[in-house]
Amino acid sequence: MSSTEPDRPRRTALDALHRSLGATMTDFAGWDMPLRYGSERDEHIAVRTKAGLFDLSHMGEITVTGPQAVALLNHSLVGNIATVGLGRARYTMICQADGGILDDLIVYRLGETEYLVVANASNAQVVLDALTERATGFDAEVRDDRDNYALLAVQGPESAGILKSLTDADLEGLKYYAGLPGTVAGVPALIARTGYTGEDGFELFVAPGDAEKLWQALTEAGADAGLVPCGLSCRDTLRLEAGMPLYGHELSTSLTPFDAGLGRVVKFEKEGDFVGREALLAAAERAAAEPPRVLVGLVAEGRRVPRAGYAVVAGGEVIGEVTSGAPSPTLGKPIAMAYVDAAHAAPGTAGVGVDIRGNHEPYEVVALPFYKRQK
């Protein structure tokens, strides 16, 4: 899966296929990835109304095994991994000793003593190094499995029907944030009901050598249902509408989970100590006493698009900062997520704007997410 040439982005097992489809490629976290195949707006709408097919092979897979695998993960991560049942998954975070977020993760329990940790592409090496360092003294092995997996995602309301035509796995019994081993189009896969779009969907972990066969089978099975290939650009607007945080934008080492409004993922009640516990206890107390800036949604009254780093203003004062912004195909207006002072965080707060090149463009403060699918 990796390029042998120095200083060149890594390429996924589907690289040649993406190019044959006319994809616009971009360097993302050291990987050459498809940004879009045609219209990112059309790709976005396909996922909201039908289905989209994504190559996510840049994500970082790390396997943790051994008698003390769960003890190591409970020590290393903020969540309680001991309560993750076989075949289930959990959203969690790995933090520094000072409580700063190193990455947000999904952990799958594959066996009695086997876990798959999926990190963001940009942080995969950081997470691998942290877990390896934290494994000292534990009877557990941390294994870099990035080259052993390709990852395809089928997302959208038609995704279950498309996948059902290619597998005899019990998709109807597969809950959200669960995974099971199965065969899809004759390809062995870990079938997970997870995603980053706000829609129902599945992520399929397979051997890199099987990725092209599976992509082609999914494309053929989804043709009549309106399935289209989708790039990272529409994945970003989909996750933004769904109010899902992106590392480097809504999450960073300068923020604790409590600063990000995600304190619920920190489980102080779990057995044993964990990295960052003391700092996170202090952060929880600070957040309860004096709320930090709050992550909110902003919807434009005009047409100008806010971008990460733009100042949020009210009464001539800076009250926050945009973390992500884009035109929303679903709402038909520009939207943004931003951290703003608690005094201006209530939905409907009047007088809030975004400084776009010196003009204070009016924005409505709304609760996140902007979009929630009908169950």
CSV table of C-alpha atoms in Angstrom, one decimal:
chain,number,residue,atom,x,y,z
A,1,MET,CA,0.0,0.0,0.0
A,2,SER,CA,2.9,2.4,0.5
A,3,SER,CA,5.0,4.1,-2.1
A,4,THR,CA,8.7,3.2,-2.1
A,5,GLU,CA,9.8,6.6,-3.3
A,6,PRO,CA,10.9,9.0,-0.5
A,7,ASP,CA,8.9,12.1,0.2
A,8,ARG,CA,6.0,10.9,-2.0
A,9,PRO,CA,2.5,10.5,-0.5
A,10,ARG,CA,1.5,6.9,0.2
A,11,ARG,CA,-1.0,5.4,-2.2
A,12,THR,CA,-3.9,3.1,-1.2
A,13,ALA,CA,-4.6,-0.2,-3.0
A,14,LEU,CA,-7.3,1.6,-5.0
A,15,ASP,CA,-5.1,4.4,-6.3
A,16,ALA,CA,-5.1,3.3,-10.0
A,17,LEU,CA,-8.8,2.8,-9.9
A,18,HIS,CA,-9.4,6.3,-8.5
A,19,ARG,CA,-7.3,7.7,-11.3
A,20,SER,CA,-9.2,5.7,-13.9
A,21,LEU,CA,-12.4,7.2,-12.6
A,22,GLY,CA,-11.0,10.7,-13.2
A,23,ALA,CA,-10.7,11.5,-9.5
A,24,THR,CA,-9.1,14.8,-8.4
A,25,MET,CA,-6.4,13.6,-6.1
A,26,THR,CA,-4.9,15.5,-3.1
A,27,ASP,CA,-2.2,14.9,-0.5
A,28,PHE,CA,-4.0,14.3,2.8
A,29,ALA,CA,-2.1,13.3,5.9
A,30,GLY,CA,0.7,11.9,3.8
A,31,TRP,CA,-1.6,9.9,1.5
A,32,ASP,CA,-2.7,10.5,-2.1
A,33,MET,CA,-6.5,10.5,-1.7
A,34,PRO,CA,-9.5,11.2,-4.0
A,35,LEU,CA,-10.9,14.7,-3.2
A,36,ARG,CA,-13.8,14.4,-5.6
A,37,TYR,CA,-14.7,12.4,-8.8
A,38,GLY,CA,-17.0,15.1,-10.3
A,39,SER,CA,-19.3,17.4,-8.4
A,40,GLU,CA,-18.7,17.3,-4.6
A,41,ARG,CA,-22.2,18.7,-4.2
A,42,ASP,CA,-23.7,15.8,-6.2
A,43,GLU,CA,-21.6,13.3,-4.2
A,44,HIS,CA,-22.9,14.9,-0.9
A,45,ILE,CA,-26.5,14.7,-2.0
A,46,ALA,CA,-26.1,11.1,-3.2
A,47,VAL,CA,-25.0,10.1,0.4
A,48,ARG,CA,-27.9,12.0,1.9
A,49,THR,CA,-30.5,10.5,-0.5
A,50,LYS,CA,-29.1,7.2,-1.9
A,51,ALA,CA,-25.5,6.0,-1.3
A,52,GLY,CA,-21.9,6.8,-1.6
A,53,LEU,CA,-18.7,4.7,-1.7
A,54,PHE,CA,-15.5,5.9,-0.1
A,55,ASP,CA,-11.9,4.7,0.1
A,56,LEU,CA,-10.8,5.4,3.7
A,57,SER,CA,-7.6,3.2,3.6
A,58,HIS,CA,-5.6,6.1,4.9
A,59,MET,CA,-7.0,5.6,8.4
A,60,GLY,CA,-4.7,4.0,11.0
A,61,GLU,CA,-5.4,0.5,12.2
A,62,ILE,CA,-3.6,-0.6,15.4
A,63,THR,CA,-4.2,-4.1,16.9
A,64,VAL,CA,-3.9,-4.6,20.6
A,65,THR,CA,-3.8,-8.2,21.8
A,66,GLY,CA,-2.9,-10.3,24.9
A,67,PRO,CA,-4.1,-11.2,28.4
A,68,GLN,CA,-3.8,-7.5,29.5
A,69,ALA,CA,-5.0,-5.9,26.3
A,70,VAL,CA,-8.0,-4.3,27.9
A,71,ALA,CA,-6.0,-3.2,31.0
A,72,LEU,CA,-3.5,-1.5,28.6
A,73,LEU,CA,-6.4,0.3,26.7
A,74,ASN,CA,-8.1,1.4,29.9
A,75,HIS,CA,-4.8,2.8,31.1
A,76,SER,CA,-4.1,4.5,27.8
A,77,LEU,CA,-7.5,5.8,26.8
A,78,VAL,CA,-10.1,7.9,28.6
A,79,GLY,CA,-13.0,5.5,28.0
A,80,ASN,CA,-13.9,2.3,29.8
A,81,ILE,CA,-12.9,-0.3,27.3
A,82,ALA,CA,-13.7,-3.1,29.8
A,83,THR,CA,-17.4,-2.6,29.2
A,84,VAL,CA,-17.1,-3.0,25.4
A,85,GLY,CA,-18.8,-6.3,24.5
A,86,LEU,CA,-17.6,-8.8,21.9
A,87,GLY,CA,-18.4,-7.5,18.4
A,88,ARG,CA,-19.1,-4.0,19.7
A,89,ALA,CA,-17.2,-0.7,19.1
A,90,ARG,CA,-16.7,2.5,21.1
A,91,TYR,CA,-15.9,6.1,20.3
A,92,THR,CA,-13.2,7.3,22.7
A,93,MET,CA,-10.0,9.5,22.9
A,94,ILE,CA,-6.4,9.2,23.8
A,95,CYS,CA,-5.1,12.2,25.8
A,96,GLN,CA,-1.7,13.5,27.0
A,97,ALA,CA,-0.9,13.6,30.7
A,98,ASP,CA,-2.1,17.3,30.7
A,99,GLY,CA,-5.5,16.2,29.3
A,100,GLY,CA,-4.9,17.6,25.8
A,101,ILE,CA,-6.5,15.4,23.1
A,102,LEU,CA,-4.0,13.4,21.0
A,103,ASP,CA,-6.7,11.9,18.9
A,104,ASP,CA,-10.2,10.6,18.8
A,105,LEU,CA,-10.6,6.9,18.1
A,106,ILE,CA,-12.9,4.0,17.5
A,107,VAL,CA,-12.0,0.8,19.3
A,108,TYR,CA,-13.5,-2.5,18.1
A,109,ARG,CA,-13.5,-5.6,20.3
A,110,LEU,CA,-12.7,-8.4,17.9
A,111,GLY,CA,-12.1,-11.2,20.4
A,112,GLU,CA,-11.8,-12.0,24.1
A,113,THR,CA,-8.3,-10.4,24.2
A,114,GLU,CA,-8.1,-8.7,20.7
A,115,TYR,CA,-9.0,-5.1,20.0
A,116,LEU,CA,-8.7,-3.0,16.8
A,117,VAL,CA,-7.9,0.7,17.4
A,118,VAL,CA,-8.7,3.0,14.5
A,119,ALA,CA,-6.9,6.4,14.5
A,120,ASN,CA,-7.1,9.4,12.2
A,121,ALA,CA,-4.6,9.2,9.4
A,122,SER,CA,-2.8,12.4,10.5
A,123,ASN,CA,-2.4,11.0,14.0
A,124,ALA,CA,-1.8,7.3,13.4
A,125,GLN,CA,1.9,7.3,14.1
A,126,VAL,CA,1.4,9.5,17.2
A,127,VAL,CA,-1.3,7.1,18.6
A,128,LEU,CA,0.9,4.0,17.7
A,129,ASP,CA,3.9,5.5,19.5
A,130,ALA,CA,1.8,6.5,22.6
A,131,LEU,CA,0.2,3.0,22.9
A,132,THR,CA,3.6,1.4,22.4
A,133,GLU,CA,5.1,3.5,25.1
A,134,ARG,CA,2.2,3.0,27.5
A,135,ALA,CA,2.3,-0.8,27.0
A,136,THR,CA,5.4,-1.0,29.2
A,137,GLY,CA,4.6,-3.4,32.1
A,138,PHE,CA,1.5,-4.8,30.5
A,139,ASP,CA,1.2,-8.3,29.1
A,140,ALA,CA,-0.1,-7.1,25.8
A,141,GLU,CA,1.2,-6.5,22.2
A,142,VAL,CA,0.6,-3.3,20.2
A,143,ARG,CA,0.9,-4.0,16.5
A,144,ASP,CA,1.0,-1.6,13.6
A,145,ASP,CA,-1.6,-3.0,11.1
A,146,ARG,CA,-1.9,-0.1,8.7
A,147,ASP,CA,-0.4,-2.0,5.8
A,148,ASN,CA,-2.7,-5.0,6.5
A,149,TYR,CA,-6.0,-3.2,5.9
A,150,ALA,CA,-7.8,-1.4,3.2
A,151,LEU,CA,-11.0,0.4,4.4
A,152,LEU,CA,-14.1,1.0,2.2
A,153,ALA,CA,-17.2,2.7,3.4
A,154,VAL,CA,-20.7,2.5,2.0
A,155,GLN,CA,-22.8,5.3,3.4
A,156,GLY,CA,-26.4,6.5,2.9
A,157,PRO,CA,-30.0,5.3,3.1
A,158,GLU,CA,-29.5,2.7,0.4
A,159,SER,CA,-26.3,1.3,1.9
A,160,ALA,CA,-27.9,-1.6,3.8
A,161,GLY,CA,-29.8,-2.9,0.8
A,162,ILE,CA,-26.7,-2.7,-1.4
A,163,LEU,CA,-24.5,-4.5,1.1
A,164,LYS,CA,-27.2,-7.1,1.8
A,165,SER,CA,-27.1,-8.2,-1.9
A,166,LEU,CA,-23.4,-9.1,-1.5
A,167,THR,CA,-23.3,-10.9,1.9
A,168,ASP,CA,-25.1,-13.4,4.1
A,169,ALA,CA,-24.0,-11.6,7.2
A,170,ASP,CA,-26.8,-10.6,9.6
A,171,LEU,CA,-26.9,-6.9,8.7
A,172,GLU,CA,-30.3,-6.4,10.3
A,173,GLY,CA,-29.0,-7.6,13.6
A,174,LEU,CA,-25.9,-5.5,13.3
A,175,LYS,CA,-26.3,-2.5,15.7
A,176,TYR,CA,-24.8,0.9,15.3
A,177,TYR,CA,-21.2,0.9,16.6
A,178,ALA,CA,-20.9,-2.9,16.2
A,179,GLY,CA,-18.8,-5.1,13.9
A,180,LEU,CA,-18.8,-8.7,12.8
A,181,PRO,CA,-16.6,-10.8,10.6
A,182,GLY,CA,-18.2,-11.9,7.3
A,183,THR,CA,-17.8,-12.3,3.6
A,184,VAL,CA,-18.7,-9.5,1.2
A,185,ALA,CA,-18.7,-10.4,-2.5
A,186,GLY,CA,-16.5,-13.4,-1.6
A,187,VAL,CA,-14.0,-11.2,0.2
A,188,PRO,CA,-13.3,-11.8,4.0
A,189,ALA,CA,-14.2,-8.5,5.8
A,190,LEU,CA,-14.8,-7.0,9.2
A,191,ILE,CA,-18.2,-5.4,8.6
A,192,ALA,CA,-18.8,-2.4,10.9
A,193,ARG,CA,-21.9,-0.3,11.2
A,194,THR,CA,-20.0,2.9,11.7
A,195,GLY,CA,-19.4,6.1,9.6
A,196,TYR,CA,-18.7,9.8,9.6
A,197,THR,CA,-21.5,11.1,7.5
A,198,GLY,CA,-24.6,11.3,9.7
A,199,GLU,CA,-26.2,8.5,7.7
A,200,ASP,CA,-26.7,4.8,8.2
A,201,GLY,CA,-23.7,3.0,6.7
A,202,PHE,CA,-21.0,0.4,6.9
A,203,GLU,CA,-17.2,0.4,7.0
A,204,LEU,CA,-15.5,-2.7,5.5
A,205,PHE,CA,-12.0,-3.6,6.7
A,206,VAL,CA,-10.4,-6.0,4.1
A,207,ALA,CA,-7.0,-7.1,2.9
A,208,PRO,CA,-5.5,-4.5,0.5
A,209,GLY,CA,-5.3,-7.2,-2.2
A,210,ASP,CA,-9.1,-7.6,-2.0
A,211,ALA,CA,-10.0,-3.9,-2.1
A,212,GLU,CA,-10.4,-3.5,-5.9
A,213,LYS,CA,-12.6,-6.6,-6.2
A,214,LEU,CA,-14.8,-5.4,-3.4
A,215,TRP,CA,-15.0,-1.8,-4.8
A,216,GLN,CA,-16.1,-3.1,-8.2
A,217,ALA,CA,-18.7,-5.5,-6.7
A,218,LEU,CA,-20.2,-2.7,-4.6
A,219,THR,CA,-20.2,-0.4,-7.6
A,220,GLU,CA,-22.1,-3.0,-9.6
A,221,ALA,CA,-24.5,-3.9,-6.8
A,222,GLY,CA,-25.3,-0.2,-6.1
A,223,ALA,CA,-25.7,1.0,-9.7
A,224,ASP,CA,-29.5,0.8,-9.7
A,225,ALA,CA,-29.7,2.3,-6.2
A,226,GLY,CA,-27.8,5.4,-7.2
A,227,LEU,CA,-24.5,4.6,-5.5
A,228,VAL,CA,-21.6,6.9,-6.6
A,229,PRO,CA,-17.9,7.1,-5.7
A,230,CYS,CA,-17.3,9.8,-3.2
A,231,GLY,CA,-14.2,11.8,-2.2
A,232,LEU,CA,-12.9,13.4,1.0
A,233,SER,CA,-14.4,16.8,0.1
A,234,CYS,CA,-18.0,15.6,0.5
A,235,ARG,CA,-17.0,13.5,3.5
A,236,ASP,CA,-16.0,16.8,5.2
A,237,THR,CA,-19.3,18.6,4.4
A,238,LEU,CA,-21.3,15.5,5.4
A,239,ARG,CA,-19.6,15.3,8.8
A,240,LEU,CA,-19.9,19.1,9.3
A,241,GLU,CA,-23.7,18.9,8.8
A,242,ALA,CA,-23.8,16.0,11.2
A,243,GLY,CA,-21.8,18.1,13.8
A,244,MET,CA,-19.0,15.6,14.0
A,245,PRO,CA,-15.6,16.9,15.2
A,246,LEU,CA,-12.5,16.7,13.0
A,247,TYR,CA,-9.1,16.5,14.6
A,248,GLY,CA,-7.0,19.6,13.9
A,249,HIS,CA,-10.2,21.7,13.8
A,250,GLU,CA,-12.6,20.9,16.7
A,251,LEU,CA,-10.1,18.8,18.5
A,252,SER,CA,-6.4,19.4,19.4
A,253,THR,CA,-3.7,18.9,22.1
A,254,SER,CA,-4.6,22.4,23.3
A,255,LEU,CA,-8.2,21.2,24.2
A,256,THR,CA,-9.4,18.6,26.7
A,257,PRO,CA,-12.5,16.6,26.0
A,258,PHE,CA,-14.4,18.9,28.4
A,259,ASP,CA,-13.3,21.9,26.4
A,260,ALA,CA,-14.6,20.3,23.3
A,261,GLY,CA,-18.0,19.5,24.9
A,262,LEU,CA,-17.2,15.8,24.8
A,263,GLY,CA,-16.5,15.2,28.5
A,264,ARG,CA,-19.0,12.3,28.4
A,265,VAL,CA,-16.3,10.1,26.8
A,266,VAL,CA,-14.2,10.4,29.9
A,267,LYS,CA,-15.0,7.6,32.4
A,268,PHE,CA,-13.5,8.5,35.8
A,269,GLU,CA,-15.4,5.6,37.4
A,270,LYS,CA,-13.4,2.9,35.6
A,271,GLU,CA,-11.0,0.7,37.5
A,272,GLY,CA,-7.4,1.8,37.8
A,273,ASP,CA,-5.6,5.0,36.8
A,274,PHE,CA,-5.3,6.3,33.3
A,275,VAL,CA,-3.1,8.8,31.5
A,276,GLY,CA,-4.4,12.3,32.0
A,277,ARG,CA,-6.8,11.4,34.8
A,278,GLU,CA,-5.8,14.2,37.3
A,279,ALA,CA,-5.7,16.9,34.6
A,280,LEU,CA,-9.1,15.8,33.3
A,281,LEU,CA,-10.6,15.8,36.8
A,282,ALA,CA,-9.4,19.4,37.1
A,283,ALA,CA,-10.8,20.2,33.6
A,284,ALA,CA,-14.2,18.8,34.5
A,285,GLU,CA,-14.3,20.9,37.6
A,286,ARG,CA,-13.4,24.0,35.7
A,287,ALA,CA,-16.0,23.3,33.0
A,288,ALA,CA,-18.7,22.9,35.7
A,289,ALA,CA,-17.7,26.1,37.5
A,290,GLU,CA,-17.1,28.3,34.6
A,291,PRO,CA,-18.0,26.9,31.2
A,292,PRO,CA,-15.2,27.4,28.6
A,293,ARG,CA,-16.0,28.4,25.1
A,294,VAL,CA,-18.8,26.2,23.7
A,295,LEU,CA,-18.9,24.5,20.4
A,296,VAL,CA,-21.9,25.7,18.5
A,297,GLY,CA,-23.4,25.8,15.0
A,298,LEU,CA,-23.6,28.9,12.9
A,299,VAL,CA,-25.8,29.3,9.9
A,300,ALA,CA,-25.2,32.2,7.5
A,301,GLU,CA,-27.9,34.8,6.7
A,302,GLY,CA,-25.9,35.7,3.5
A,303,ARG,CA,-23.9,33.7,1.0
A,304,ARG,CA,-20.3,34.2,2.2
A,305,VAL,CA,-18.6,31.1,3.5
A,306,PRO,CA,-16.7,31.1,6.8
A,307,ARG,CA,-13.4,29.3,7.1
A,308,ALA,CA,-11.4,27.8,10.0
A,309,GLY,CA,-9.7,30.5,11.9
A,310,TYR,CA,-12.1,33.3,11.2
A,311,ALA,CA,-13.1,35.4,14.2
A,312,VAL,CA,-16.7,35.2,15.6
A,313,VAL,CA,-17.8,38.6,16.8
A,314,ALA,CA,-20.6,40.3,18.7
A,315,GLY,CA,-20.9,44.0,19.7
A,316,GLY,CA,-17.6,44.7,18.1
A,317,GLU,CA,-15.8,42.2,20.3
A,318,VAL,CA,-14.2,38.8,19.3
A,319,ILE,CA,-16.2,36.1,21.1
A,320,GLY,CA,-14.9,33.0,19.4
A,321,GLU,CA,-13.3,31.3,16.4
A,322,VAL,CA,-14.6,29.3,13.5
A,323,THR,CA,-13.2,25.7,13.5
A,324,SER,CA,-14.9,24.4,10.3
A,325,GLY,CA,-17.0,26.1,7.6
A,326,ALA,CA,-18.4,25.2,4.2
A,327,PRO,CA,-21.5,25.6,2.0
A,328,SER,CA,-24.2,23.1,3.2
A,329,PRO,CA,-25.8,21.3,0.3
A,330,THR,CA,-28.6,20.1,2.6
A,331,LEU,CA,-29.4,23.5,4.1
A,332,GLY,CA,-28.6,25.5,1.0
A,333,LYS,CA,-26.6,28.0,3.1
A,334,PRO,CA,-23.0,28.3,4.4
A,335,ILE,CA,-22.6,26.8,7.9
A,336,ALA,CA,-19.8,26.6,10.4
A,337,MET,CA,-18.8,25.1,13.7
A,338,ALA,CA,-17.2,27.5,16.1
A,339,TYR,CA,-16.0,27.8,19.7
A,340,VAL,CA,-17.7,30.8,21.3
A,341,ASP,CA,-17.9,32.3,24.7
A,342,ALA,CA,-20.7,30.7,26.8
A,343,ALA,CA,-22.6,34.0,27.0
A,344,HIS,CA,-23.2,33.8,23.3
A,345,ALA,CA,-23.7,30.1,22.9
A,346,ALA,CA,-27.5,29.8,23.3
A,347,PRO,CA,-29.3,29.0,20.1
A,348,GLY,CA,-30.9,32.1,18.7
A,349,THR,CA,-28.4,34.5,20.4
A,350,ALA,CA,-28.8,37.8,18.6
A,351,GLY,CA,-26.0,40.0,17.1
A,352,VAL,CA,-23.5,37.3,16.3
A,353,GLY,CA,-21.4,37.5,13.2
A,354,VAL,CA,-18.3,36.2,11.5
A,355,ASP,CA,-15.5,38.5,10.4
A,356,ILE,CA,-15.0,37.6,6.8
A,357,ARG,CA,-12.2,39.8,5.3
A,358,GLY,CA,-13.2,42.8,7.5
A,359,ASN,CA,-16.9,42.5,7.1
A,360,HIS,CA,-19.0,41.2,10.0
A,361,GLU,CA,-21.4,38.9,8.2
A,362,PRO,CA,-24.5,38.0,10.3
A,363,TYR,CA,-24.9,34.4,11.5
A,364,GLU,CA,-27.6,32.6,13.5
A,365,VAL,CA,-26.4,30.5,16.4
A,366,VAL,CA,-27.9,27.0,16.3
A,367,ALA,CA,-27.6,23.8,18.3
A,368,LEU,CA,-25.5,21.0,16.7
A,369,PRO,CA,-26.0,19.0,14.6
A,370,PHE,CA,-27.2,20.9,11.6
A,371,TYR,CA,-28.6,17.7,10.2
A,372,LYS,CA,-30.0,14.5,11.8
A,373,ARG,CA,-31.3,11.6,9.7
A,374,GLN,CA,-34.8,10.3,10.1
A,375,LYS,CA,-34.5,6.9,11.8
